Amino acid sequence: MAALALLPAAGEAIYFRDKISWRSAIAPSEMVTVEQARGWGDTAIWVDARPDDEFATDHVPSAISLNEDRWNELLPQFLAVWAPGKKIIVYCSSLSCNASREVARRLRKKRSSPTCSSSKAAGKR
């Protein structure tokens, strides 16, 4: 009986094997380690792409909140500190989190060339 219960799960695993959500959709060339990003010091802007409640609980010191839910409201505070040549580190809670990728994509449209660091560790300095 237990073996029958596993059949649907095994079928889904085979069907979705190339669509696993924990694989990062961020190109390796855009990924940086937390150590690399910290090494940039004041030449970098940290952007927290997580929801407001997660940002309020914990975030990288001096990080700017910029998420999809409040994009139009939060974008001006990012633009106030952004300058050409500044590195932008967009992070969220884990590698499977797509929030940083989406915020980075939208910033790219604004021509600010963000670098992504989708690491929960980015929240700890």
PDB file of C-alpha atoms in Angstrom:
ATOM      1  CA  MET A   1       0.000   0.000   0.000  1.00  0.00           C
ATOM      2  CA  ALA A   2       2.819   2.417   0.853  1.00  0.00           C
ATOM      3  CA  ALA A   3       4.481   1.649  -2.478  1.00  0.00           C
ATOM      4  CA  LEU A   4       1.321   2.801  -4.284  1.00  0.00           C
ATOM      5  CA  ALA A   5       1.460   6.114  -2.436  1.00  0.00           C
ATOM      6  CA  LEU A   6       4.996   6.699  -3.735  1.00  0.00           C
ATOM      7  CA  LEU A   7       4.099   6.239  -7.408  1.00  0.00           C
ATOM      8  CA  PRO A   8       2.668   9.740  -7.969  1.00  0.00           C
ATOM      9  CA  ALA A   9       5.670  11.312  -6.224  1.00  0.00           C
ATOM     10  CA  ALA A  10       8.114   9.279  -8.313  1.00  0.00           C
ATOM     11  CA  GLY A  11       6.268  10.288 -11.494  1.00  0.00           C
ATOM     12  CA  GLU A  12       6.407  13.970 -10.553  1.00  0.00           C
ATOM     13  CA  ALA A  13      10.098  13.701  -9.710  1.00  0.00           C
ATOM     14  CA  ILE A  14      10.823  12.293 -13.152  1.00  0.00           C
ATOM     15  CA  TYR A  15       8.595  14.793 -14.964  1.00  0.00           C
ATOM     16  CA  PHE A  16       9.890  17.867 -13.075  1.00  0.00           C
ATOM     17  CA  ARG A  17      13.567  16.810 -12.835  1.00  0.00           C
ATOM     18  CA  ASP A  18      14.694  19.728 -15.018  1.00  0.00           C
ATOM     19  CA  LYS A  19      12.418  22.230 -13.316  1.00  0.00           C
ATOM     20  CA  ILE A  20      13.602  21.920  -9.722  1.00  0.00           C
ATOM     21  CA  SER A  21      12.986  25.167  -7.862  1.00  0.00           C
ATOM     22  CA  TRP A  22      16.136  25.032  -5.753  1.00  0.00           C
ATOM     23  CA  ARG A  23      18.360  25.493  -8.775  1.00  0.00           C
ATOM     24  CA  SER A  24      19.390  29.098  -9.090  1.00  0.00           C
ATOM     25  CA  ALA A  25      18.045  30.932 -12.127  1.00  0.00           C
ATOM     26  CA  ILE A  26      20.809  33.499 -11.708  1.00  0.00           C
ATOM     27  CA  ALA A  27      23.706  33.183 -14.112  1.00  0.00           C
ATOM     28  CA  PRO A  28      26.967  32.176 -12.399  1.00  0.00           C
ATOM     29  CA  SER A  29      28.641  35.277 -13.854  1.00  0.00           C
ATOM     30  CA  GLU A  30      26.228  37.443 -11.832  1.00  0.00           C
ATOM     31  CA  MET A  31      26.662  35.591  -8.554  1.00  0.00           C
ATOM     32  CA  VAL A  32      29.059  36.824  -5.912  1.00  0.00           C
ATOM     33  CA  THR A  33      29.973  35.472  -2.531  1.00  0.00           C
ATOM     34  CA  VAL A  34      29.155  37.395   0.604  1.00  0.00           C
ATOM     35  CA  GLU A  35      32.885  37.849   1.180  1.00  0.00           C
ATOM     36  CA  GLN A  36      33.344  39.411  -2.289  1.00  0.00           C
ATOM     37  CA  ALA A  37      30.409  41.742  -1.758  1.00  0.00           C
ATOM     38  CA  ARG A  38      31.633  42.799   1.689  1.00  0.00           C
ATOM     39  CA  GLY A  39      35.035  43.525   0.180  1.00  0.00           C
ATOM     40  CA  TRP A  40      33.473  46.185  -2.042  1.00  0.00           C
ATOM     41  CA  GLY A  41      32.686  48.242   1.065  1.00  0.00           C
ATOM     42  CA  ASP A  42      31.194  51.660   0.362  1.00  0.00           C
ATOM     43  CA  THR A  43      31.381  51.154  -3.413  1.00  0.00           C
ATOM     44  CA  ALA A  44      28.366  48.827  -3.177  1.00  0.00           C
ATOM     45  CA  ILE A  45      24.672  49.282  -2.503  1.00  0.00           C
ATOM     46  CA  TRP A  46      22.941  46.382  -0.738  1.00  0.00           C
ATOM     47  CA  VAL A  47      19.350  45.843  -1.887  1.00  0.00           C
ATOM     48  CA  ASP A  48      17.089  43.558   0.127  1.00  0.00           C
ATOM     49  CA  ALA A  49      14.448  42.087  -2.193  1.00  0.00           C
ATOM     50  CA  ARG A  50      12.508  40.291   0.539  1.00  0.00           C
ATOM     51  CA  PRO A  51       9.044  41.289   1.765  1.00  0.00           C
ATOM     52  CA  ASP A  52       8.795  44.156   4.251  1.00  0.00           C
ATOM     53  CA  ASP A  53       8.212  41.938   7.285  1.00  0.00           C
ATOM     54  CA  GLU A  54      11.426  39.978   6.643  1.00  0.00           C
ATOM     55  CA  PHE A  55      13.372  43.189   6.070  1.00  0.00           C
ATOM     56  CA  ALA A  56      12.034  44.587   9.360  1.00  0.00           C
ATOM     57  CA  THR A  57      13.142  41.466  11.227  1.00  0.00           C
ATOM     58  CA  ASP A  58      16.726  41.353   9.927  1.00  0.00           C
ATOM     59  CA  HIS A  59      18.752  42.804   7.078  1.00  0.00           C
ATOM     60  CA  VAL A  60      22.265  43.786   6.095  1.00  0.00           C
ATOM     61  CA  PRO A  61      23.168  47.053   7.834  1.00  0.00           C
ATOM     62  CA  SER A  62      22.611  49.984   5.448  1.00  0.00           C
ATOM     63  CA  ALA A  63      20.645  47.776   3.010  1.00  0.00           C
ATOM     64  CA  ILE A  64      17.792  49.373   1.107  1.00  0.00           C
ATOM     65  CA  SER A  65      14.474  47.578   0.909  1.00  0.00           C
ATOM     66  CA  LEU A  66      13.275  47.231  -2.687  1.00  0.00           C
ATOM     67  CA  ASN A  67      10.715  44.537  -3.384  1.00  0.00           C
ATOM     68  CA  GLU A  68       8.168  43.721  -6.045  1.00  0.00           C
ATOM     69  CA  ASP A  69       5.190  44.432  -3.780  1.00  0.00           C
ATOM     70  CA  ARG A  70       6.142  48.066  -3.202  1.00  0.00           C
ATOM     71  CA  TRP A  71       8.388  48.711  -6.202  1.00  0.00           C
ATOM     72  CA  ASN A  72       7.010  52.138  -7.161  1.00  0.00           C
ATOM     73  CA  GLU A  73       7.027  53.345  -3.573  1.00  0.00           C
ATOM     74  CA  LEU A  74      10.539  52.070  -2.716  1.00  0.00           C
ATOM     75  CA  LEU A  75      12.379  52.784  -5.979  1.00  0.00           C
ATOM     76  CA  PRO A  76      12.972  56.511  -5.239  1.00  0.00           C
ATOM     77  CA  GLN A  77      14.997  55.694  -2.098  1.00  0.00           C
ATOM     78  CA  PHE A  78      17.218  53.408  -4.195  1.00  0.00           C
ATOM     79  CA  LEU A  79      17.638  56.018  -6.936  1.00  0.00           C
ATOM     80  CA  ALA A  80      18.631  58.601  -4.295  1.00  0.00           C
ATOM     81  CA  VAL A  81      21.777  56.614  -3.399  1.00  0.00           C
ATOM     82  CA  TRP A  82      22.561  54.996  -6.753  1.00  0.00           C
ATOM     83  CA  ALA A  83      25.311  56.363  -8.965  1.00  0.00           C
ATOM     84  CA  PRO A  84      26.975  54.980 -12.103  1.00  0.00           C
ATOM     85  CA  GLY A  85      29.901  52.800 -11.127  1.00  0.00           C
ATOM     86  CA  LYS A  86      28.395  51.685  -7.824  1.00  0.00           C
ATOM     87  CA  LYS A  87      28.046  47.943  -7.473  1.00  0.00           C
ATOM     88  CA  ILE A  88      24.574  46.718  -6.564  1.00  0.00           C
ATOM     89  CA  ILE A  89      24.089  43.562  -4.521  1.00  0.00           C
ATOM     90  CA  VAL A  90      20.519  42.300  -4.593  1.00  0.00           C
ATOM     91  CA  TYR A  91      19.768  39.570  -2.094  1.00  0.00           C
ATOM     92  CA  CYS A  92      16.887  37.605  -0.640  1.00  0.00           C
ATOM     93  CA  SER A  93      16.520  34.682   1.740  1.00  0.00           C
ATOM     94  CA  SER A  94      17.983  31.706  -0.171  1.00  0.00           C
ATOM     95  CA  LEU A  95      19.227  30.426  -3.512  1.00  0.00           C
ATOM     96  CA  SER A  96      15.710  29.265  -4.389  1.00  0.00           C
ATOM     97  CA  CYS A  97      14.292  32.729  -3.718  1.00  0.00           C
ATOM     98  CA  ASN A  98      13.400  34.430  -6.994  1.00  0.00           C
ATOM     99  CA  ALA A  99      12.809  37.856  -5.458  1.00  0.00           C
ATOM    100  CA  SER A 100      16.402  39.001  -5.915  1.00  0.00           C
ATOM    101  CA  ARG A 101      16.434  37.827  -9.518  1.00  0.00           C
ATOM    102  CA  GLU A 102      13.233  39.752 -10.306  1.00  0.00           C
ATOM    103  CA  VAL A 103      14.391  42.930  -8.584  1.00  0.00           C
ATOM    104  CA  ALA A 104      17.769  42.671 -10.369  1.00  0.00           C
ATOM    105  CA  ARG A 105      15.975  42.186 -13.683  1.00  0.00           C
ATOM    106  CA  ARG A 106      13.864  45.297 -13.115  1.00  0.00           C
ATOM    107  CA  LEU A 107      16.907  47.324 -12.073  1.00  0.00           C
ATOM    108  CA  ARG A 108      18.695  46.197 -15.238  1.00  0.00           C
ATOM    109  CA  LYS A 109      15.840  47.727 -17.215  1.00  0.00           C
ATOM    110  CA  LYS A 110      16.634  50.964 -15.386  1.00  0.00           C
ATOM    111  CA  ARG A 111      20.273  50.444 -16.528  1.00  0.00           C
ATOM    112  CA  SER A 112      21.835  50.101 -13.116  1.00  0.00           C
ATOM    113  CA  SER A 113      23.512  46.690 -13.731  1.00  0.00           C
ATOM    114  CA  PRO A 114      22.956  44.879 -10.427  1.00  0.00           C
ATOM    115  CA  THR A 115      24.922  41.911  -9.185  1.00  0.00           C
ATOM    116  CA  CYS A 116      22.923  39.205  -7.454  1.00  0.00           C
ATOM    117  CA  SER A 117      23.763  37.466  -4.254  1.00  0.00           C
ATOM    118  CA  SER A 118      20.822  35.253  -3.344  1.00  0.00           C
ATOM    119  CA  SER A 119      22.151  34.024  -0.073  1.00  0.00           C
ATOM    120  CA  LYS A 120      20.567  33.929   3.314  1.00  0.00           C
ATOM    121  CA  ALA A 121      24.077  34.496   4.634  1.00  0.00           C
ATOM    122  CA  ALA A 122      24.032  37.909   2.978  1.00  0.00           C
ATOM    123  CA  GLY A 123      21.729  39.000   5.780  1.00  0.00           C
ATOM    124  CA  LYS A 124      24.501  38.507   8.331  1.00  0.00           C
ATOM    125  CA  ARG A 125      27.389  40.966   8.514  1.00  0.00           C
TER     126      ARG A 125
END
